[in-house]
Coordinates of C-alpha atoms and ligand atoms in Angstrom, one line a residue:
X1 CA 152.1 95.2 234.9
X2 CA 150.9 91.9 233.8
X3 CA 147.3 90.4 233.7
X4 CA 146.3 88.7 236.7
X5 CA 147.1 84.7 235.4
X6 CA 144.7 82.6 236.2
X7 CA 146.0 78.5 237.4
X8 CA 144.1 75.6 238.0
X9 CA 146.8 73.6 240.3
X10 CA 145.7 69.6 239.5
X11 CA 146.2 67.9 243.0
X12 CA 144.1 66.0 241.3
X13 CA 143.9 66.5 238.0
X14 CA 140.6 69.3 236.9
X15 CA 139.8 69.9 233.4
X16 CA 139.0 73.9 233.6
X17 CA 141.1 74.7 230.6
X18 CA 138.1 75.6 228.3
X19 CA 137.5 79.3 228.0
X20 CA 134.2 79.9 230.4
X21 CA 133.1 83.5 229.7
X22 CA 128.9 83.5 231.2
X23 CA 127.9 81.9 234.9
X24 CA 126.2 79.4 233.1
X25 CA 129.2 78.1 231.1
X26 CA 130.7 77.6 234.6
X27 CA 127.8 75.5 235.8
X28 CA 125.9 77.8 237.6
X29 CA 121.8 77.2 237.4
X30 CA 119.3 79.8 235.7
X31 CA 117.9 80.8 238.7
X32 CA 121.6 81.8 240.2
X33 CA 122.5 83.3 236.8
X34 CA 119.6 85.8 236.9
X35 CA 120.8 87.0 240.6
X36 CA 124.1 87.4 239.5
X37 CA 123.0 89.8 236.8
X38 CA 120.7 91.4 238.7
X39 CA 123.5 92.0 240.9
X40 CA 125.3 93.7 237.3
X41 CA 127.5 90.7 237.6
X42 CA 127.6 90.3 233.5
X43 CA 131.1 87.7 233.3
X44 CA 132.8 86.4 235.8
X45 CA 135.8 87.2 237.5
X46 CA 139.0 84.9 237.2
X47 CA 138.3 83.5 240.5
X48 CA 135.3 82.7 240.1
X49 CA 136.5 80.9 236.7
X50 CA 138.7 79.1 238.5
X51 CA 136.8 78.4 241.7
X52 CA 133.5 77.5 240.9
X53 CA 133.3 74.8 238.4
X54 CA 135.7 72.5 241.3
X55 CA 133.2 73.6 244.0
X56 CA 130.2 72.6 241.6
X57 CA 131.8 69.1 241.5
X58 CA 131.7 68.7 244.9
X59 CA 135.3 68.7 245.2
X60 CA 137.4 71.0 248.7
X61 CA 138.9 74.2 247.1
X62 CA 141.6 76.7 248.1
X63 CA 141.1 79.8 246.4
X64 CA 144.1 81.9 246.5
X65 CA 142.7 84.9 245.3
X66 CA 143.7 88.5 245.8
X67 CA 141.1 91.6 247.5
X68 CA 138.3 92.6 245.1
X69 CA 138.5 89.5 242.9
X70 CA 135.3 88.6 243.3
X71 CA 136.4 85.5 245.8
X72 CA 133.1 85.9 247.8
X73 CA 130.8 85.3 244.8
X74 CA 133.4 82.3 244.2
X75 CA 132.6 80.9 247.2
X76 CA 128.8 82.0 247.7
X77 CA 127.8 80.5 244.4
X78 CA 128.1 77.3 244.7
X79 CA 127.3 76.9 248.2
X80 CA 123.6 77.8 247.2
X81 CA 123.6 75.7 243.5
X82 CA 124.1 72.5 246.6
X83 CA 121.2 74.4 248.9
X84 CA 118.6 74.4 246.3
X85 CA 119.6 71.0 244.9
X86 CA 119.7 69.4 249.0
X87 CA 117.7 72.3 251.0
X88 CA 118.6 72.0 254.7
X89 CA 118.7 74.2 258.0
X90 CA 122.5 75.1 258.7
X91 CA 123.7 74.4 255.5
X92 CA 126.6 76.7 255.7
X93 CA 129.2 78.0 257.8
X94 CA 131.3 80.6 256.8
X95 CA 134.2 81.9 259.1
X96 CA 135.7 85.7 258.6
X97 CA 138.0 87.4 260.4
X98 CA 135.9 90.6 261.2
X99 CA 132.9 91.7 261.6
X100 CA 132.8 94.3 258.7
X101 CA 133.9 91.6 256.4
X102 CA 131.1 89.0 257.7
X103 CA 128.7 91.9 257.3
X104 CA 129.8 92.2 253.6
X105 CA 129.5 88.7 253.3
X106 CA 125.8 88.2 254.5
X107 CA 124.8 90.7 251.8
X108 CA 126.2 89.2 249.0
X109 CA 124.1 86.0 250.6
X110 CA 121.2 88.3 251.1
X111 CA 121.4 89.4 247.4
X112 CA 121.9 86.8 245.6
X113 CA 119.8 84.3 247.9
X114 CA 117.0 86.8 247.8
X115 CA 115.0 84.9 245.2
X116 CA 114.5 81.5 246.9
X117 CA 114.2 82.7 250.4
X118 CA 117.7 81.9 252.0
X119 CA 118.0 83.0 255.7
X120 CA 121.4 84.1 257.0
X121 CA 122.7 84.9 260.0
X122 CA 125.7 86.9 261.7
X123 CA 127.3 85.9 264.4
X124 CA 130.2 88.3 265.1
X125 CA 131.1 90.1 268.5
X126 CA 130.0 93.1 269.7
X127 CA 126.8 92.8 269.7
X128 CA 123.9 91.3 271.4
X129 CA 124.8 87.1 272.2
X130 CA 121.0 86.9 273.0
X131 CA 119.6 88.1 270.2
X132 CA 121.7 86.1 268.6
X133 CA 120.9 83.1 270.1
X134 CA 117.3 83.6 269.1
X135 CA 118.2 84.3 265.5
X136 CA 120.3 80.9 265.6
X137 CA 117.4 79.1 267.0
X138 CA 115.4 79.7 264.1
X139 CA 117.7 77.5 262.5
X140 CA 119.0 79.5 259.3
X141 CA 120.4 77.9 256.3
X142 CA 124.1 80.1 256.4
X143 CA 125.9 81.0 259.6
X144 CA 128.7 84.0 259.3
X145 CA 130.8 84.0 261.7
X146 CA 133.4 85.3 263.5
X147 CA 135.3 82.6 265.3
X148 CA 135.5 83.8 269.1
X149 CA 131.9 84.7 269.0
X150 CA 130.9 81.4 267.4
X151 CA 132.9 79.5 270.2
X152 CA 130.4 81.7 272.5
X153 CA 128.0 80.1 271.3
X154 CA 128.9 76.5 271.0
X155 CA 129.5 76.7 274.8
X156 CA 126.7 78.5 275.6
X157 CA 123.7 78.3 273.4
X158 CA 121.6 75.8 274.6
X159 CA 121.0 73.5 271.6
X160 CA 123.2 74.8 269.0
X161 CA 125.6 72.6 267.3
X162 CA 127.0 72.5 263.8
X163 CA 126.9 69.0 263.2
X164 CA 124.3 69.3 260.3
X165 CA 126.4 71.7 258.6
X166 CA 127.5 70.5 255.1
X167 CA 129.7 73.2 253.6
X168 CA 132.2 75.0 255.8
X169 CA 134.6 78.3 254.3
X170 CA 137.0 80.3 255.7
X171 CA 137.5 83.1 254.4
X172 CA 140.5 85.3 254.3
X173 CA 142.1 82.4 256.4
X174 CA 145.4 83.8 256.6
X175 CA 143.9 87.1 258.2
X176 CA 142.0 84.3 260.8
X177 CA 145.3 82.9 261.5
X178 CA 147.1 85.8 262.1
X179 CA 144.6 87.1 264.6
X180 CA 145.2 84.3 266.5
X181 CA 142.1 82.2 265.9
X182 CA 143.9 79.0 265.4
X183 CA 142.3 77.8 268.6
X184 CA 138.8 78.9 268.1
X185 CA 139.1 77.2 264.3
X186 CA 140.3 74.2 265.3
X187 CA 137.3 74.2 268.2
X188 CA 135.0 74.9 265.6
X189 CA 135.8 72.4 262.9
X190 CA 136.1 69.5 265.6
X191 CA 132.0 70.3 266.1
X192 CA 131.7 69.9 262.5
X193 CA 130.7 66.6 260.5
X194 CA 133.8 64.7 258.5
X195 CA 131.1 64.5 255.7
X196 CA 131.4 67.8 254.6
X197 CA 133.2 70.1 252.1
X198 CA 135.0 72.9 252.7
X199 CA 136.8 76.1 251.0
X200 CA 139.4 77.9 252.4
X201 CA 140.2 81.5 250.7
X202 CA 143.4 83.2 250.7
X203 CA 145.3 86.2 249.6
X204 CA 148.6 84.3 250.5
X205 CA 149.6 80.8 251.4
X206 CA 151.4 81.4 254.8
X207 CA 152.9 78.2 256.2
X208 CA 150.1 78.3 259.0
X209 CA 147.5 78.3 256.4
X210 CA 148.9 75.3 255.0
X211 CA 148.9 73.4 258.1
X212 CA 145.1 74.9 258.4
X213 CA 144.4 73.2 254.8
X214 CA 146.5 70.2 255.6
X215 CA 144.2 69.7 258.6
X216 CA 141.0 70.2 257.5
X217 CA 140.6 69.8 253.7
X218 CA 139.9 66.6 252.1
X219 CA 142.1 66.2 248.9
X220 CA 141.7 69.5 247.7
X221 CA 142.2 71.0 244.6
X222 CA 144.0 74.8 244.3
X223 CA 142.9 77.4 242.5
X224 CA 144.4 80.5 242.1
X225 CA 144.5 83.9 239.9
X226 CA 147.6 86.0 240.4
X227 CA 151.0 85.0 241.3
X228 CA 151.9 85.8 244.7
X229 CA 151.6 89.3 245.9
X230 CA 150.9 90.8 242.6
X231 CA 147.9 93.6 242.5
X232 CA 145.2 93.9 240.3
X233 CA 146.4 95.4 236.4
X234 CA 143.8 98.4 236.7
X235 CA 145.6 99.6 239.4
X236 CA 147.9 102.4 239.2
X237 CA 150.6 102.6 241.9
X238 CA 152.9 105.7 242.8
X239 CA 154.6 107.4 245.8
X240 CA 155.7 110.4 247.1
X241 CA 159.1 111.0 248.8
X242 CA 158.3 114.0 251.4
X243 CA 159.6 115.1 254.5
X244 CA 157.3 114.1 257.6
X245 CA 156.6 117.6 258.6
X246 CA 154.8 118.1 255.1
X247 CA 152.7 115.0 255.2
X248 CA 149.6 117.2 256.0
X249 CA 150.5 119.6 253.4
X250 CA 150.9 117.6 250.8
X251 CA 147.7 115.8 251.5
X252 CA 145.6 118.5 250.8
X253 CA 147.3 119.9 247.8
X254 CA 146.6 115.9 246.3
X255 CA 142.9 116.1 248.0
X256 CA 142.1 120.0 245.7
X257 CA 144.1 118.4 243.0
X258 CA 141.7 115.1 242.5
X259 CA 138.6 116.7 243.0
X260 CA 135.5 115.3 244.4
X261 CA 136.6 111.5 244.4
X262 CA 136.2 109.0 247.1
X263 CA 139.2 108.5 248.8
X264 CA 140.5 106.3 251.6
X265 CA 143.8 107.4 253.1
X266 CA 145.7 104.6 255.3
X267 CA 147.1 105.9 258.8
X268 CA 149.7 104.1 260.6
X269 CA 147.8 104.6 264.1
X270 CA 144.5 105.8 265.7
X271 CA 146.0 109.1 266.7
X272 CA 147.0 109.6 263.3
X273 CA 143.7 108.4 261.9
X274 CA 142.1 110.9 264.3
X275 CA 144.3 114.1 263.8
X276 CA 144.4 113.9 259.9
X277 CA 140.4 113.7 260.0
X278 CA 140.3 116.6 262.2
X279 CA 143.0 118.2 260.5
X280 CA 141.2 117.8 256.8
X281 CA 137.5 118.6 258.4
X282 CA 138.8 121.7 259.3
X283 CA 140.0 122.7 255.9
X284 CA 136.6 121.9 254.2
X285 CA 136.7 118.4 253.3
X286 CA 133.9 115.7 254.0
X287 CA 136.4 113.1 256.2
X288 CA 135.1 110.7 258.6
X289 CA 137.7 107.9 260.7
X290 CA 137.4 104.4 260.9
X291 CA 139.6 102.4 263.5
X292 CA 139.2 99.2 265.7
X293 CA 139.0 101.1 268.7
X294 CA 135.4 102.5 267.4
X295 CA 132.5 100.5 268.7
X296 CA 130.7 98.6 266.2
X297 CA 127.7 100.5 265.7
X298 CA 130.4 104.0 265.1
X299 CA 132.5 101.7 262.9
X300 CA 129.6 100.5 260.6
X301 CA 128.2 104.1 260.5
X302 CA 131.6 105.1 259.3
X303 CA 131.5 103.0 256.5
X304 CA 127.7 103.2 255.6
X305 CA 128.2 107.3 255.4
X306 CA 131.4 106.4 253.5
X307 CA 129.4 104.2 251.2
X308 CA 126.4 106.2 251.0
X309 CA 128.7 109.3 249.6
X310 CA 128.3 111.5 252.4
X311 CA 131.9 111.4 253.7
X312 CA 134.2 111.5 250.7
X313 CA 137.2 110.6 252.4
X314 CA 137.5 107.6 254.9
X315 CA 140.4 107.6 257.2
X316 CA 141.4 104.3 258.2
X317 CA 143.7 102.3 260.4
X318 CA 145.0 98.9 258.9
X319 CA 142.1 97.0 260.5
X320 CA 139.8 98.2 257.4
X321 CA 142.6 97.6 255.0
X322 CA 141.1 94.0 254.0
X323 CA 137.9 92.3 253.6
X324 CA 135.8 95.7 253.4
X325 CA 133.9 96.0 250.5
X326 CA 133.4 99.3 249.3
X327 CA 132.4 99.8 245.7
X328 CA 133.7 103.0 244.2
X329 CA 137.0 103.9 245.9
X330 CA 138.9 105.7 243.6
X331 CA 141.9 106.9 245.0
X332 CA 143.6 104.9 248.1
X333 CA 146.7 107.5 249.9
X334 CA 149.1 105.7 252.3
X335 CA 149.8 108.4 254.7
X336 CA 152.3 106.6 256.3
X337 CA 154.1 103.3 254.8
X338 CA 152.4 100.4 256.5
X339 CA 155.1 98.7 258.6
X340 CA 154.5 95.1 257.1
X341 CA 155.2 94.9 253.2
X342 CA 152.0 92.1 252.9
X343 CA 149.5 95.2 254.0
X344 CA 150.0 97.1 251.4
X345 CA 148.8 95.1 249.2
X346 CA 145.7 95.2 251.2
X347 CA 145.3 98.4 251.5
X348 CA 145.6 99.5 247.7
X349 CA 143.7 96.6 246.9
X350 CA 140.5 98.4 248.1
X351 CA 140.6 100.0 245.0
X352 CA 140.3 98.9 241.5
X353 CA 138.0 96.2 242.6
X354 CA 136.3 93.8 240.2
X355 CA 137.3 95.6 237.0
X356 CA 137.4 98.8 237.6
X357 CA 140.3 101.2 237.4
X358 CA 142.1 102.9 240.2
X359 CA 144.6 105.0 242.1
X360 CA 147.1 104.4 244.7
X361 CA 149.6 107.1 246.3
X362 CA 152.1 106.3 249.1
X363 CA 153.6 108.8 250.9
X364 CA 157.1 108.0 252.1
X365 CA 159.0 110.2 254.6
X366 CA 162.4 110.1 255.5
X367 CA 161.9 107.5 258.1
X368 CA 160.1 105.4 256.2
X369 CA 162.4 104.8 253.5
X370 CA 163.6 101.3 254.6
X371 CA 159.8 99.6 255.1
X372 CA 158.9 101.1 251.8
X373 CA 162.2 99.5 250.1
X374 CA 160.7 96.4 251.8
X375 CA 157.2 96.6 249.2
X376 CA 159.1 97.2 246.6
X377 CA 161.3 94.2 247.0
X378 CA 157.9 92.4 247.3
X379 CA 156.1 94.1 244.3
X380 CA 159.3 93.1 242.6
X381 CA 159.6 96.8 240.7
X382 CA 160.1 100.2 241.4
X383 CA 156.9 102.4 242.1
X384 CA 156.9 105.9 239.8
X385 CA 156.5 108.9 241.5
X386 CA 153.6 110.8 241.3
X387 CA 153.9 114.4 240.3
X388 CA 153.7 117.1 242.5
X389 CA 154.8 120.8 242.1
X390 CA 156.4 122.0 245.1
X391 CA 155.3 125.4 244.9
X392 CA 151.5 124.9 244.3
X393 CA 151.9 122.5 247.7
X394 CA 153.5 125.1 249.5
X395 CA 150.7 127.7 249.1
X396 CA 149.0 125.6 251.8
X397 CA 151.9 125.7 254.4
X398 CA 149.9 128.5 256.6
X399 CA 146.5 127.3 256.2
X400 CA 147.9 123.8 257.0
X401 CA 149.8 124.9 260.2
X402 CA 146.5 126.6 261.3
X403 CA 144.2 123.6 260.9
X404 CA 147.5 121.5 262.7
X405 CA 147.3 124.1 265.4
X406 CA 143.2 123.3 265.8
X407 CA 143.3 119.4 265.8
X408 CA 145.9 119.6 268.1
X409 CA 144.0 121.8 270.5
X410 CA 140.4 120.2 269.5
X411 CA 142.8 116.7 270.4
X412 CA 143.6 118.0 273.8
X413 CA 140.0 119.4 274.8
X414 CA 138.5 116.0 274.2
X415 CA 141.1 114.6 276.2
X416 CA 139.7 116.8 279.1
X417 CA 136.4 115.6 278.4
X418 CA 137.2 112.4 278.1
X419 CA 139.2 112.5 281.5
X420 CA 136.5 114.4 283.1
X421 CA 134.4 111.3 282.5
X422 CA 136.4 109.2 284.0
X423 CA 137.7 107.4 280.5
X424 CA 141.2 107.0 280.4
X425 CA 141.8 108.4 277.2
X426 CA 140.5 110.0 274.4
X427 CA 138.2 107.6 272.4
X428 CA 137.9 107.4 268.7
X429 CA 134.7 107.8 268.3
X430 CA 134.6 111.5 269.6
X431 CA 136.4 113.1 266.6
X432 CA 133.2 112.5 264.7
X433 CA 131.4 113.5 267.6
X434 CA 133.3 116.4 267.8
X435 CA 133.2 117.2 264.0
X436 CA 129.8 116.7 264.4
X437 CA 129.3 119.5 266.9
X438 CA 131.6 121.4 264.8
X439 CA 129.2 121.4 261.6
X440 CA 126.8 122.3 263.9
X441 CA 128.4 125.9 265.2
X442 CA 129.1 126.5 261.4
X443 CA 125.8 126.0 260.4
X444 CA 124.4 127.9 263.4
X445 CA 126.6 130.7 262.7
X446 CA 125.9 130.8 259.4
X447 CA 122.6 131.1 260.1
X448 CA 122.9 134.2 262.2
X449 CA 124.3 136.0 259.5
Ligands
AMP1193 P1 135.1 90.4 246.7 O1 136.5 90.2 246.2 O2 134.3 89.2 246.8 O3 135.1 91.3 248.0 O4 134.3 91.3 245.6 C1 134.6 92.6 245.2 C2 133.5 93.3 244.5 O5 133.3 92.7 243.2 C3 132.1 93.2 245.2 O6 131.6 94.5 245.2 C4 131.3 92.2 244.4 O7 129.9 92.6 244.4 C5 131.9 92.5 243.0 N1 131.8 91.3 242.1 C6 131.9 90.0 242.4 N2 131.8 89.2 241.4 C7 131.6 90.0 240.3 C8 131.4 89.8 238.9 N3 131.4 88.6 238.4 N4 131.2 90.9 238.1 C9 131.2 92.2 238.7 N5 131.4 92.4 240.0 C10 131.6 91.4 240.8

């Protein structure tokens, strides 16, 4: 596959042809150039190439940039080169589409803002609005934010306002878009002062994203590092043609193959998400779910346990397919094809980020033939297929069928529960619950031996 290209598209006309291979060749101050290494940053990433020295001249960018490019550094960077050179109380706004992605957005703030004392804050939903309202009133320089909760705010904090705020970026803007936040955006920016820049990042240009730009960009100029829907060249891409009923088996016998690797394997829904987790728990392995349905606090612990190496394997629905940023993933397995071809692209991109090498495996059944035809017609090339041997997979069938049998009756017994207290249906966040209390037999029964 080839190299990610990098393009400097001259709206108006930016001289960024010179090879820039250290921050400070880019622009960037000392004082930002020791964060970013101490951050291991050594060189930076085409986006940030391409992005940064139009930011630093105070001109509007739109970064089209692809998952793990390093597009939040290309946007964080020069934001706080104009902070220290103008300090000022809500300086920055930055709009994300979810919460886990603003998360991982304050932190690279945090990190590399450590030094001279910048104070961010998050204001995404599900969690406390009055806590929030305090932290707001102590006037930070950044604001993160997801748009609904923001429009909360706007209405009902007494006091806040966003006219002082001189940079605004929205990030992933096509995943804002698509989520429906048109409205809230458009709210938003209306509050905000015409004497302002702004950045708008993008893993694709969607016609709605253009109006977006169109709307609220002043004479821009585009940046961008990979054609269209290409993925990153580290990453190695394959499938597996299998019948459905085999999914599970054939799961495993990759999982013993691969070894002790971190994993995330995509699920097409909840109940998917929930069985497999339940399904691989049972047969030893260290699997924890992630889904929208989770409450915040479940979701984040998800991830942090994920991160943190204690769960090896993250099972996740499509709303953790983008924006998360999780280090070391090594291996990403689409259990089940997604159903829209620009999610793939996504989802495998949440490995071999910034660099590094890595793995993607789709499984594709015989009903899913037709959607995965779709990626490939997107790709633009055939994805090999990654060996298997049929007889080493089938070893597993019994001990598969048996751990089947148990998530399908552990499944149903939460149900109860769940029903029993009055919730109409089982909820997410139980499986770990309930692998939880597993462990805890083992261990107990262990013990008595
Ligand atoms: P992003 O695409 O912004 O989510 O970044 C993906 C990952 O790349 C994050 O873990 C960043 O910390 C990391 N990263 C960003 N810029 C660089 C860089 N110049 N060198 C190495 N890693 C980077």
């Amino acid at each position: 596959m080839a190299a990610p290209s990098t393009s400097v598209d001259t709206m108006e006309s930016a001289d960024d042809t010179k090879e820039c291979s250290t921050f400070k060749d880019l622009g960037v101050i000392d004082e930002l150039c020791l964060a970013c290494k101490q951050l291991g940053w050594t060189s930076p990433t085409p986006i940030q190439k391409a992005a940064i020295p139009v930011a630093l001249k105070d001109r509007d960018v739109i970064g089209l940039a692809e998952t793990g490019s390093g597009k939040t550094g290309a946007f964080i960077l020069p934001v706080l080169q104009a902070l220290i050179a103008r300090p000022q109380r809500l300086f920055c706004l930055v709009l994300t589409p979810t919460r886990e992605l603003a998360f991982q957005i304050k932190e690279q703030f945090d990190a590399l803002g450590k030094a001279m004392g910048v104070m961010c804050v998050l204001i995404v939903g599900g969690v406390d609005i009055t806590q929030q309202a305090l932290d707001l009133a102590k006037r930070p320089h950044i604001i993160v934010a997801t748009p609904g909760r923001l429009v909360d705010h706007l209405s009902k904090t007494k006091g806040f306002n966003l006219k002082a705020v001189k940079y605004l970026v929205m990030d992933e803007a096509d995943r804002i878009l698509n989520m429906d936040f048109e409205v809230e955006v458009n709210t938003i920016v209306k509050e905000l002062s015409r004497a302002r820049r702004t950045m708008l990042f993008s893993a694709t240009m969607t016609s709605k994203v253009n109006k977006l730009q169109r709307a609220h960009l002043n004479d821009p100029v585009k940046v961008e590092v990979s054609s269209k829907y290409q993925t990153v060249s580290k990453l190695h891409q394959s499938m597996i043609f299998i019948p459905c009923k085999h999914k599970h088996m054939y799961l495993a016998y990759i999982l013993n193959e691969i070894g002790n690797v971190s994993v995330i394997i995509f699920c097409a829904t909840q109940l998917s998400t929930m069985k497999t987790a339940l399904i691989l728990r049972n047969l030893g392995f260290t699997a924890i779910p992630l889904h929208g349905k989770m409450t915040q606090n479940k979701r984040l612990g998800a991830l942090n346990k994920f991160k943190a190496k204690e769960r090896s394997i993250l099972l996740a629905t499509d709303v953790a397919s983008r924006g998360l940023d999780i280090p070391s993933v090594d291996y990403v397995i689409n259990f089940d094809v997604p159903m829209h071809s620009k999610d793939y692209i996504h989802r495998v991109g949440r490995t071999a980020r910034a660099g590094k090498s890595g793995i993607a495996i789709t499984f594709v059944s015989q009903y899913e033939v037709e959607v995965f035809q779709r990626i490939e017609v997107l790709l633009g090339y055939k994805l090999e297929v990654y060996p298997t041997e049929k007889e080493e997979a089938l070893v597993l069938e019994e001990r598969i069928a048996e751990a089947e049998r148990f998530a399908r009756l552990e499944m149903s017994r939460l149900n109860e529960k769940s029903g029993k207290k009055g919730r109409k249906r089982l909820h997410a966040d139980d499986t770990e619950e309930s692998l939880g209390v597993r462990e805890r037999i083992g261990k107990k029964k262990k013990g008595k031996k």
